PDB file of C-alpha atoms and ligand atoms in Angstrom:
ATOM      1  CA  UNK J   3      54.773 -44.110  70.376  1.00 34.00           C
ATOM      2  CA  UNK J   4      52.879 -45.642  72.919  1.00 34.00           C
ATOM      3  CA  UNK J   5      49.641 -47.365  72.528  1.00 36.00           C
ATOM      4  CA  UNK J   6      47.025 -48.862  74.907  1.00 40.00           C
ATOM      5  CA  UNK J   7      44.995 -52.332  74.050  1.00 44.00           C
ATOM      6  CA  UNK J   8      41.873 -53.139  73.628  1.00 45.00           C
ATOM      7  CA  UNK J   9      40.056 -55.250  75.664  1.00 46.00           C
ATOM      8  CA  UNK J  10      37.737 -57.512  73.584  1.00 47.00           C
ATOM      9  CA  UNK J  11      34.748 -59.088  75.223  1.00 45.00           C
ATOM     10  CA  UNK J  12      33.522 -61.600  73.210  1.00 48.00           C
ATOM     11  CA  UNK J  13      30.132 -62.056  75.197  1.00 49.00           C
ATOM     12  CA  UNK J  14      28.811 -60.214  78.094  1.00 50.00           C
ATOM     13  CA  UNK J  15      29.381 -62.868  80.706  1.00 52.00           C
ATOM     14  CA  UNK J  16      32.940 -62.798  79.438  1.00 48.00           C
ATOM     15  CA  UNK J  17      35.469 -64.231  82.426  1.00 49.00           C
ATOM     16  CA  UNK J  18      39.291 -62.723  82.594  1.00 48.00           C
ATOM     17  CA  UNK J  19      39.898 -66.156  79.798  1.00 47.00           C
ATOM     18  CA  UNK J  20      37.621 -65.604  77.335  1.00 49.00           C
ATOM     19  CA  UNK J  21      38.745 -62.247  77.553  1.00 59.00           C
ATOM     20  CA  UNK J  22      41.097 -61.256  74.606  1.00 72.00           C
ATOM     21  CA  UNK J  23      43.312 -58.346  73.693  1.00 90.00           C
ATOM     22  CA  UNK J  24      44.004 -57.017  70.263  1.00 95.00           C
ATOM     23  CA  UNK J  25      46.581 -55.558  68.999  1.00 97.00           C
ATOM     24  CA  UNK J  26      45.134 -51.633  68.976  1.00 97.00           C
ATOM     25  CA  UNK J  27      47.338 -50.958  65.264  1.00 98.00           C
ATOM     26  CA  UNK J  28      47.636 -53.011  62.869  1.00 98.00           C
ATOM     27  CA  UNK J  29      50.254 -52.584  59.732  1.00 98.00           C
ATOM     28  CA  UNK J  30      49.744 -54.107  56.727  1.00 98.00           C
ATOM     29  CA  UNK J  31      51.591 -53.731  53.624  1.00 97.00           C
ATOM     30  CA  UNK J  32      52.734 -55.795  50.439  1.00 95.00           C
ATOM     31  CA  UNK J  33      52.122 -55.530  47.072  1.00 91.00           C
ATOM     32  CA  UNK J  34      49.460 -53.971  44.270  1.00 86.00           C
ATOM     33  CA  UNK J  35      47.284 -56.955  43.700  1.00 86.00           C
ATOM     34  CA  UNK J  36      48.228 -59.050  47.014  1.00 92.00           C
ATOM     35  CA  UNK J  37      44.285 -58.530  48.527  1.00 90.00           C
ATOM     36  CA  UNK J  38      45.861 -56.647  51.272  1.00 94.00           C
ATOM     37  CA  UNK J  39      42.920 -54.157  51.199  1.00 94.00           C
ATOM     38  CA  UNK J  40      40.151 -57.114  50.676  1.00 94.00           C
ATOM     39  CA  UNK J  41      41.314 -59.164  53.164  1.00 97.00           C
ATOM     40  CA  UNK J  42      42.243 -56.255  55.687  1.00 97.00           C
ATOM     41  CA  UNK J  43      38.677 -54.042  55.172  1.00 97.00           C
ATOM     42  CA  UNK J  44      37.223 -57.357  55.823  1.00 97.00           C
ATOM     43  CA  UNK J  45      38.885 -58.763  59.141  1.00 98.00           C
ATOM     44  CA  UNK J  46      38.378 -54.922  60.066  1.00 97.00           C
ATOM     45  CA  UNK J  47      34.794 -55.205  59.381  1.00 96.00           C
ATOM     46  CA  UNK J  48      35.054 -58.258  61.904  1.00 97.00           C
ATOM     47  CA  UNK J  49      36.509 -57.148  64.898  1.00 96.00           C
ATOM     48  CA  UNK J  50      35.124 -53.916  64.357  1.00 96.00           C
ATOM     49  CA  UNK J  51      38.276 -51.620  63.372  1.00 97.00           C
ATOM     50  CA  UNK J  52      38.695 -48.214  61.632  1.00 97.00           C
ATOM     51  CA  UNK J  53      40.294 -49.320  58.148  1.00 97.00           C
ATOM     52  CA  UNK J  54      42.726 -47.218  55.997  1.00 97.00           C
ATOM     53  CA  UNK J  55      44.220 -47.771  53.230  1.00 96.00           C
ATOM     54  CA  UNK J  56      46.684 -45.576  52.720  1.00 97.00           C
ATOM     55  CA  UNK J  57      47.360 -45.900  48.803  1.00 96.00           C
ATOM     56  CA  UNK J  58      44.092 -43.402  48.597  1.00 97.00           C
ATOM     57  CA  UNK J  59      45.942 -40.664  49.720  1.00 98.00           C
ATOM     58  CA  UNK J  60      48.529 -40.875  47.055  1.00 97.00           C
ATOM     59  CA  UNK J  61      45.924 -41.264  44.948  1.00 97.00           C
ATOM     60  CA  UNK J  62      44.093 -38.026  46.150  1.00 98.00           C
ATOM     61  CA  UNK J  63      46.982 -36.506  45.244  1.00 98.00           C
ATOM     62  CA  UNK J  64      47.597 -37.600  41.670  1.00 98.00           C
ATOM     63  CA  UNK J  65      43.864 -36.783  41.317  1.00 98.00           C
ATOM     64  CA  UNK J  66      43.904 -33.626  42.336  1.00 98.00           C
ATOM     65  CA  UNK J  67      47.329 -32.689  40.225  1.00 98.00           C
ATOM     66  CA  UNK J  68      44.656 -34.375  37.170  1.00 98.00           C
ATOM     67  CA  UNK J  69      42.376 -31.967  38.306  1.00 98.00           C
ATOM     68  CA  UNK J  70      44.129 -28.918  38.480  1.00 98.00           C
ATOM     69  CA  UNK J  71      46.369 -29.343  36.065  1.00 98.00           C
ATOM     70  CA  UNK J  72      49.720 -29.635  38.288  1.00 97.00           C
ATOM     71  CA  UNK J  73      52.930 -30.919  36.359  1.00 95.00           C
ATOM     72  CA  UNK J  74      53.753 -34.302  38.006  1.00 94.00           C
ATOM     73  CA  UNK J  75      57.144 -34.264  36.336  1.00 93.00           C
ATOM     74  CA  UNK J  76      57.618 -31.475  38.873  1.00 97.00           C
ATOM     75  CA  UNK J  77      58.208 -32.496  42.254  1.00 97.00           C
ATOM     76  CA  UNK J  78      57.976 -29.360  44.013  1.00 98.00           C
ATOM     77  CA  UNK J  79      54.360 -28.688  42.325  1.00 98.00           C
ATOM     78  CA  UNK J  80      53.072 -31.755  43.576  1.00 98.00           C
ATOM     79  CA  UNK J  81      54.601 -31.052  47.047  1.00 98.00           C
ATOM     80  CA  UNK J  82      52.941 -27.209  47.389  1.00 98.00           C
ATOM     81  CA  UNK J  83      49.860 -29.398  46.385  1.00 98.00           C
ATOM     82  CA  UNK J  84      49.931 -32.024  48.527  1.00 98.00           C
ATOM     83  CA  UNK J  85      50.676 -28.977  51.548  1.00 98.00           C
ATOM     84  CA  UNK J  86      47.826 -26.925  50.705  1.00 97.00           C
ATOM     85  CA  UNK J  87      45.328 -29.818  50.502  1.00 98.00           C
ATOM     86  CA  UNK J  88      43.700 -31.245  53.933  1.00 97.00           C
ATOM     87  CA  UNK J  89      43.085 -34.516  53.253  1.00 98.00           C
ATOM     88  CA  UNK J  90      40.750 -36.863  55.677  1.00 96.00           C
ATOM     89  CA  UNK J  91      39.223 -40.202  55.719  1.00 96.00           C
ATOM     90  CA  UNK J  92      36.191 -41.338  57.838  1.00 95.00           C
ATOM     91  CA  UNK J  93      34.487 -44.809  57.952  1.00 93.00           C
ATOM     92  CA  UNK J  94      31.724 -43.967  56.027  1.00 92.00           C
ATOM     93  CA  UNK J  95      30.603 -46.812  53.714  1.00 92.00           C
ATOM     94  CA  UNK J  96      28.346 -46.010  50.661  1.00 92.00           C
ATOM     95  CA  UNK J  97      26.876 -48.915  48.428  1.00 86.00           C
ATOM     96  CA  UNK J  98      29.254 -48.025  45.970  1.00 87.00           C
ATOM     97  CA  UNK J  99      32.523 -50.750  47.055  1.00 85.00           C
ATOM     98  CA  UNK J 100      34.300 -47.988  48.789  1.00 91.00           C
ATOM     99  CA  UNK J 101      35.799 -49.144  51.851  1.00 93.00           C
ATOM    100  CA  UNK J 102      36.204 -45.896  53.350  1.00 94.00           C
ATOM    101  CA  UNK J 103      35.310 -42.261  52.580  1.00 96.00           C
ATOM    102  CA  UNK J 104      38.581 -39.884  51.475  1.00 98.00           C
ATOM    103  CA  UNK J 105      37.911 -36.031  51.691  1.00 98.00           C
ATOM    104  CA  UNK J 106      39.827 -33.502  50.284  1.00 98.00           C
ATOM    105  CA  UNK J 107      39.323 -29.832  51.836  1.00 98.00           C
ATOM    106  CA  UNK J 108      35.510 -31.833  53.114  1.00 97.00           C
ATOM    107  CA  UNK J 109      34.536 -32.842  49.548  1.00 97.00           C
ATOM    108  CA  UNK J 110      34.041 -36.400  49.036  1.00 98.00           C
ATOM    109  CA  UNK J 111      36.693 -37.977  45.974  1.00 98.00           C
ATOM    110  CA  UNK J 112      36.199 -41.426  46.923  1.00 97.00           C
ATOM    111  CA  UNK J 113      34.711 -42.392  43.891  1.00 95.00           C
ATOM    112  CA  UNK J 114      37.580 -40.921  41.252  1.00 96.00           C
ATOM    113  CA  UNK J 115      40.605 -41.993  43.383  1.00 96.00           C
ATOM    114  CA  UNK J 116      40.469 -45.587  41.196  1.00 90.00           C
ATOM    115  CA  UNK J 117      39.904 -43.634  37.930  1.00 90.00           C
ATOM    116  CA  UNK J 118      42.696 -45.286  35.092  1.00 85.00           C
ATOM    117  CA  UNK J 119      44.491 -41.584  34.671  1.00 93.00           C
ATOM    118  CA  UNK J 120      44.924 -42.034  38.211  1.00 95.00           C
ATOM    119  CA  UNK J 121      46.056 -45.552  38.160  1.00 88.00           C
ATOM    120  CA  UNK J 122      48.725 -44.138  35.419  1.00 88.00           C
ATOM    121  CA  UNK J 123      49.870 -41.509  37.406  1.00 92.00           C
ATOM    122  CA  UNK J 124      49.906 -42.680  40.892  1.00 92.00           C
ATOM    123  CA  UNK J 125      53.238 -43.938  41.310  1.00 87.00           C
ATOM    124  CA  UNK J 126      55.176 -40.756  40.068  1.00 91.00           C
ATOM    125  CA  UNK J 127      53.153 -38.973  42.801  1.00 95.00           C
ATOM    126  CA  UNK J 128      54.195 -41.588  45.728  1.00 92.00           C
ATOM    127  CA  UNK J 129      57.685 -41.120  44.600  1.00 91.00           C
ATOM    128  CA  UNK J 130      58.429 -37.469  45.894  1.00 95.00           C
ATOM    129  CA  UNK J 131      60.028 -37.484  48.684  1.00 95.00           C
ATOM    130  CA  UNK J 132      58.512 -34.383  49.754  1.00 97.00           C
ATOM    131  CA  UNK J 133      54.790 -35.956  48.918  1.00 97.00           C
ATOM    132  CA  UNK J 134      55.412 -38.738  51.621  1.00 96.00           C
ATOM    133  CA  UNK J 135      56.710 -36.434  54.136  1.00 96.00           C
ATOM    134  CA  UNK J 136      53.864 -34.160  53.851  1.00 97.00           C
ATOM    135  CA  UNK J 137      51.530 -37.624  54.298  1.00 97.00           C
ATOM    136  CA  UNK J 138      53.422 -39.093  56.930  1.00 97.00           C
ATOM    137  CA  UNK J 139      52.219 -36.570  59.577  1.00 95.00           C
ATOM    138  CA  UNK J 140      48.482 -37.522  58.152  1.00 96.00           C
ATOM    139  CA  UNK J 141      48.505 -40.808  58.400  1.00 98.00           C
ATOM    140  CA  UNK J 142      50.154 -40.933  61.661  1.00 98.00           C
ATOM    141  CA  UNK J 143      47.482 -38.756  63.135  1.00 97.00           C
ATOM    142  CA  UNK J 144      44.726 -41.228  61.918  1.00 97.00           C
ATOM    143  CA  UNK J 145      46.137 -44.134  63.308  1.00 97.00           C
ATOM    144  CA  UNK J 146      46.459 -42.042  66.808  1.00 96.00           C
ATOM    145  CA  UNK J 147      42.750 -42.936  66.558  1.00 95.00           C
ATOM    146  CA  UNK J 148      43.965 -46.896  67.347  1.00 95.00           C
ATOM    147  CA  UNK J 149      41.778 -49.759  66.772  1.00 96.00           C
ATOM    148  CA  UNK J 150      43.048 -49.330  63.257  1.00 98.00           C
ATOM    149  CA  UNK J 151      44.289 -51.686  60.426  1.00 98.00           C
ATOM    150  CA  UNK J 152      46.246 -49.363  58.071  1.00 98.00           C
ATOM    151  CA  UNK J 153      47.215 -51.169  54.121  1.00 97.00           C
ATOM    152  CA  UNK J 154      50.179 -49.708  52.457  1.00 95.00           C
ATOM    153  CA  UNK J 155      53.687 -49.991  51.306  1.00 93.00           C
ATOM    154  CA  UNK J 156      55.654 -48.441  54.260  1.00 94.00           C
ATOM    155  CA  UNK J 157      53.243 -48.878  56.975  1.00 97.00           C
ATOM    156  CA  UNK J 158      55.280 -51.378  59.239  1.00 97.00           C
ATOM    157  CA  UNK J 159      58.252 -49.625  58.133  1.00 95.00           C
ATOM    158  CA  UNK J 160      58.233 -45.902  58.208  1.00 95.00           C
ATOM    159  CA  UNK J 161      54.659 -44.895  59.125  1.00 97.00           C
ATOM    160  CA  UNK J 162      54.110 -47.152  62.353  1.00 98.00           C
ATOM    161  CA  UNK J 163      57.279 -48.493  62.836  1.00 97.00           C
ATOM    162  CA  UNK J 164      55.705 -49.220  66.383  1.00 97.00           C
ATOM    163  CA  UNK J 165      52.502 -51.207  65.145  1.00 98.00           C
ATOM    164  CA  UNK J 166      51.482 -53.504  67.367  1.00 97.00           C
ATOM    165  CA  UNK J 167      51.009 -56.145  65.116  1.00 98.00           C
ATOM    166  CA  UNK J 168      52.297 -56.441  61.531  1.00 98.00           C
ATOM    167  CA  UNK J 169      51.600 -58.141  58.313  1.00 98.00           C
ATOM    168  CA  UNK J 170      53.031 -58.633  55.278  1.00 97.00           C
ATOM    169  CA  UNK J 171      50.559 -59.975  52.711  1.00 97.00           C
ATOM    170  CA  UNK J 172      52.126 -61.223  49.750  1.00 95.00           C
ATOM    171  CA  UNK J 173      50.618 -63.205  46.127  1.00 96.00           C
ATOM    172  CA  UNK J 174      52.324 -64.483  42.914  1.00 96.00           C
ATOM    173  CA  UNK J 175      52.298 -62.262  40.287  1.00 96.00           C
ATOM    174  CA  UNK J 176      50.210 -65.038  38.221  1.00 96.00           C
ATOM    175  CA  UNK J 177      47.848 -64.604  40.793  1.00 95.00           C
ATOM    176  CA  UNK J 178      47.650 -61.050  41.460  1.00 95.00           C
ATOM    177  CA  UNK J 179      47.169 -60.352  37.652  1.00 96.00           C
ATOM    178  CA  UNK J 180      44.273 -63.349  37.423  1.00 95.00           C
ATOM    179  CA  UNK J 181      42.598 -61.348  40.128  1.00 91.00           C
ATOM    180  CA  UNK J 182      42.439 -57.810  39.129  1.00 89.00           C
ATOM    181  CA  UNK J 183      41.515 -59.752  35.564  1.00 93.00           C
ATOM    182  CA  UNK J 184      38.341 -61.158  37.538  1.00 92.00           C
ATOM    183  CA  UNK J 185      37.436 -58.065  39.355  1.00 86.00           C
ATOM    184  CA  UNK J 186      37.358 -56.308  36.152  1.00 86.00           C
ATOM    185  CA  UNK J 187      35.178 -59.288  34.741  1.00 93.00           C
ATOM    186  CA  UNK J 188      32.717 -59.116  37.270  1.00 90.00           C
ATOM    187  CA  UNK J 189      32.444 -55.402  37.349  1.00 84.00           C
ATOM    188  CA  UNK J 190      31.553 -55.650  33.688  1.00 90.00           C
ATOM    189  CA  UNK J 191      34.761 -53.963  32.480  1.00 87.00           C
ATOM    190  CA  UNK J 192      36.799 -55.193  29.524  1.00 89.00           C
ATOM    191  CA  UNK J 193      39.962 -56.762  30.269  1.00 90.00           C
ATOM    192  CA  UNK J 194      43.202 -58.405  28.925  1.00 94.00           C
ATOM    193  CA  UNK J 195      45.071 -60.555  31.814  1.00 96.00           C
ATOM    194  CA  UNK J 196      48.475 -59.978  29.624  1.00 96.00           C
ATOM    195  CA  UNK J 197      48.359 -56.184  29.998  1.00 94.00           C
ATOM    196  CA  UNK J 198      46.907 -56.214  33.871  1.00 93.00           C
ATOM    197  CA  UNK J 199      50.027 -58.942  34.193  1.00 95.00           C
ATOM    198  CA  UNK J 200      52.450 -56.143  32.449  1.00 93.00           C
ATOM    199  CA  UNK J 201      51.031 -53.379  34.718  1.00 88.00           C
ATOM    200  CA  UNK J 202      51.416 -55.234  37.889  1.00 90.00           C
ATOM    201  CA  UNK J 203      54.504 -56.223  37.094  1.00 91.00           C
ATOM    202  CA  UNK J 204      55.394 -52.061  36.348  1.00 87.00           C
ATOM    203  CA  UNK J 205      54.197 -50.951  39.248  1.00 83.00           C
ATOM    204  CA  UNK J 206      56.008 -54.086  41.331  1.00 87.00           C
ATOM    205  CA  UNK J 207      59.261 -52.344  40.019  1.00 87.00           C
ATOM    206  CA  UNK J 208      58.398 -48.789  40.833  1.00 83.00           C
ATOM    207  CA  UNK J 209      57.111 -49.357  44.163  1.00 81.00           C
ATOM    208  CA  UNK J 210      60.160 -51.668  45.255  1.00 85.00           C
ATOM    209  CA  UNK J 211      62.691 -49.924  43.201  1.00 84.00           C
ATOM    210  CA  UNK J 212      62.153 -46.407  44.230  1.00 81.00           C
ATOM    211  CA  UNK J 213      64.667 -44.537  46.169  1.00 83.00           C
ATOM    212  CA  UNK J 214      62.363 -43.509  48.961  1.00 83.00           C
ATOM    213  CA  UNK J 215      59.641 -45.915  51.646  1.00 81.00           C
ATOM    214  CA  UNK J 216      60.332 -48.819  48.700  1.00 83.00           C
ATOM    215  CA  UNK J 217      58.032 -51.405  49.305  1.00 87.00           C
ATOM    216  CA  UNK J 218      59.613 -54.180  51.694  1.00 88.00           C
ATOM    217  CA  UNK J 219      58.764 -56.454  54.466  1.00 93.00           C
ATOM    218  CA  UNK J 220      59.752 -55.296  57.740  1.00 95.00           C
ATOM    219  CA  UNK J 221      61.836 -57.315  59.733  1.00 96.00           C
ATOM    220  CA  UNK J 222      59.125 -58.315  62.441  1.00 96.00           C
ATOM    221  CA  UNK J 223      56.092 -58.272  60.250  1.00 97.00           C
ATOM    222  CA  UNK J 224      54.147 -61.586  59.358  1.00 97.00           C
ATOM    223  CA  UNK J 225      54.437 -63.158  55.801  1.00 97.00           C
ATOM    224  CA  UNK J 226      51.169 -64.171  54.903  1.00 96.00           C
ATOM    225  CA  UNK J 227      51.217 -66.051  51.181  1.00 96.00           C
ATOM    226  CA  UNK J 228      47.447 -65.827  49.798  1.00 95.00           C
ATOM    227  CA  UNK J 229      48.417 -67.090  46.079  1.00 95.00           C
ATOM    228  CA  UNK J 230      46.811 -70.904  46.999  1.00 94.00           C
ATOM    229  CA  UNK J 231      44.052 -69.162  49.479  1.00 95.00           C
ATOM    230  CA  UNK J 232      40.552 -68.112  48.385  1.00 93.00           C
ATOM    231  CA  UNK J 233      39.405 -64.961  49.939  1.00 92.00           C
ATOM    232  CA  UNK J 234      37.423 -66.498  52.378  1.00 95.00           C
ATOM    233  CA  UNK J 235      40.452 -68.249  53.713  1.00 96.00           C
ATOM    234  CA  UNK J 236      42.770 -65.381  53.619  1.00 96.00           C
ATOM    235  CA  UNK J 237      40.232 -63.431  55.845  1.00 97.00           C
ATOM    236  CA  UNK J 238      40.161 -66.485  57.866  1.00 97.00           C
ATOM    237  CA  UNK J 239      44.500 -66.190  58.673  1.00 97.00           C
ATOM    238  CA  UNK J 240      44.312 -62.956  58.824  1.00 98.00           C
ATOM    239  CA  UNK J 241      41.554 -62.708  61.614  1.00 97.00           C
ATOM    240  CA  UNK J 242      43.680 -65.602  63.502  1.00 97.00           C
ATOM    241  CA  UNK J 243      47.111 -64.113  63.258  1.00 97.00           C
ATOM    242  CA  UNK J 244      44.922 -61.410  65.349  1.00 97.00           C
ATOM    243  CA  UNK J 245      43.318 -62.999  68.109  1.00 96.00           C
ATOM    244  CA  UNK J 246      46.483 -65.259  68.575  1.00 95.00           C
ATOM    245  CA  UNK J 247      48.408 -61.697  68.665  1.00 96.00           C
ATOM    246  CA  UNK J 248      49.829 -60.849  72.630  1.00 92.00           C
ATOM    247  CA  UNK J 249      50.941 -57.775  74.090  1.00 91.00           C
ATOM    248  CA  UNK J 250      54.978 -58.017  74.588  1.00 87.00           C
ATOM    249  CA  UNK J 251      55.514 -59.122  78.017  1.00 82.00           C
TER     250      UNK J 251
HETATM  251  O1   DC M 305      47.572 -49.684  46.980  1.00 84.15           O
HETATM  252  P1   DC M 305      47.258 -48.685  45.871  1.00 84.15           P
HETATM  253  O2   DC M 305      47.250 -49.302  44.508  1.00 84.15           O
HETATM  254  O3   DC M 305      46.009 -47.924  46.126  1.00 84.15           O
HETATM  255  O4   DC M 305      48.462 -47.640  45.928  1.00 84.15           O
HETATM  256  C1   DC M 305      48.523 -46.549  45.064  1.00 84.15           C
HETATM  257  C2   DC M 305      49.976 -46.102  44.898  1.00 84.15           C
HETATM  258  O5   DC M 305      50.455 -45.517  46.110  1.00 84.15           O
HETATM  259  C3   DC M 305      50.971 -47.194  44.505  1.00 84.15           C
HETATM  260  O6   DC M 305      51.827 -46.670  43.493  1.00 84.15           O
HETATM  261  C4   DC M 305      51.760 -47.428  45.751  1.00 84.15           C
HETATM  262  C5   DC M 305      51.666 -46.132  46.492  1.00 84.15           C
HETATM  263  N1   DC M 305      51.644 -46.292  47.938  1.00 84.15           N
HETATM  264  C6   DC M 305      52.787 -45.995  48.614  1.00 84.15           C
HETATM  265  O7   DC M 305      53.787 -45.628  47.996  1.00 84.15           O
HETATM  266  N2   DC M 305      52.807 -46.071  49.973  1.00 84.15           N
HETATM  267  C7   DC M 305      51.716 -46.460  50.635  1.00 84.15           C
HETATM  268  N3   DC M 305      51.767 -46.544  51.975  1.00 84.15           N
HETATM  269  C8   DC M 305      50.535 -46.802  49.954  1.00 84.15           C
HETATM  270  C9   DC M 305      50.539 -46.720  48.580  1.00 84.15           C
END
């Protein structure tokens, strides 16, 4: 794949120094919980990138099985699903904390993709092989687009092996599980940090234990530890792992 950089002028009198030049794709993966999304929809919002996270597409897909009934115990269901559907994602922002919009055959499902029958099902769904084939071609179209930071699993892996620029944002489990437990808090939802912990810790296994795009750092991608940083300074080495990024020579 070959991809052309951005030029970024940080003022208009801008000199060939104070010139700088981003990396035009940006892969970021690591675990449920990590603030990969926060921290990525937020440097994105900075620098003025397209941001994707992938996981909504998996998740269009368990809702739609929800929707229409499809068996997720069988694979080849979900796959003539996931073939028939043309999913989409634009960077329309509503005031409703979505950080992108996710279409399925034009109609907007942003809001149900975070539903708890999805969260249940979600992982079966990103299992089948023949589900992330069918999303591969997808979500290598979109970041064709460039100037894009794309959150996932297997982004620096398998989807963009090629990114320019690759992260690998990683938490303690304690402090993945104290997080969703204050999101939930401050969204007014009831919550138990022991079960969020256990469900973390469930998904952890599936994602990293499953035969197919497991969940793992990619050799050249950049560990980034956020368990002792606040948001504010995970957005912060994030953003700076960016603008310190150079094209290979
Ligand atoms: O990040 P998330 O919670 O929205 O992800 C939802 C599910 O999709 C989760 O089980 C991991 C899976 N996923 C994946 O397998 N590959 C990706 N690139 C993104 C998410």
């Amino acid at each position: 794949m070959v991809y052309s950089w951005r030029v970024f002028a940080l003022n208009p009198d801008t000199t060939a120094e104070t010139q700088l030049v981003l990396p035009n794709t940006i892969a970021v993966d690591g675990p449920a919980g990590s603030g990969k999304s926060t921290v990525s929809f937020a440097v994105a919002q900075r620098i003025g990138y397209l941001f994707f996270d992938t996981g909504a597409f998996y998740r269009a897909i368990a809702l739609l099985a929800l929707e229409q009934h499809v068996d997720m115990n069988n694979p080849d269901e979900v796959v003539a699903l996931a073939q028939r559907v043309n999913l989409d994602m634009t960077p329309d922002l509503k005031n409703d904390g979505r950080q992108c919009t996710i279409l399925a055959d034009g109609r907007d499902i942003t809001p149900h993709i975070h539903d708890p029958e999805v969260d249940a099902h979600v992982s079966v769904v990103a299992a089948i092989p023949g589900v992330r084939r069918t999303l591969l071609d997808v979500q290598r179209a979109i970041a064709q687009r460039g100037q894009i930071i794309m959150a996932g699993r297997d982004i620096g892996t398998i989807v963009l092996p090629d990114a320019d620029l690759k992260l690998f944002i990683d938490a303690s489990l304690e402090q993945r599980a104290r997080r969703r437990y204050q999101q939930r808090l401050d969204k007014g939802e009831p919550a138990d940090l022991a079960s969020i912990r256990e469900g973390l810790q469930a998904r952890d296994t599936l994602d990293s234990g499953r035969a197919v795009a497991p969940l793992l750092r990619a050799p050249d991608a950049i560990y980034v530890d956020t368990s002792d940083l606040t948001l504010e300074q995970s957005v912060e080495a994030v953003y700076r792992l960016i603008m310190e990024w150079r094209p290979p020579r």
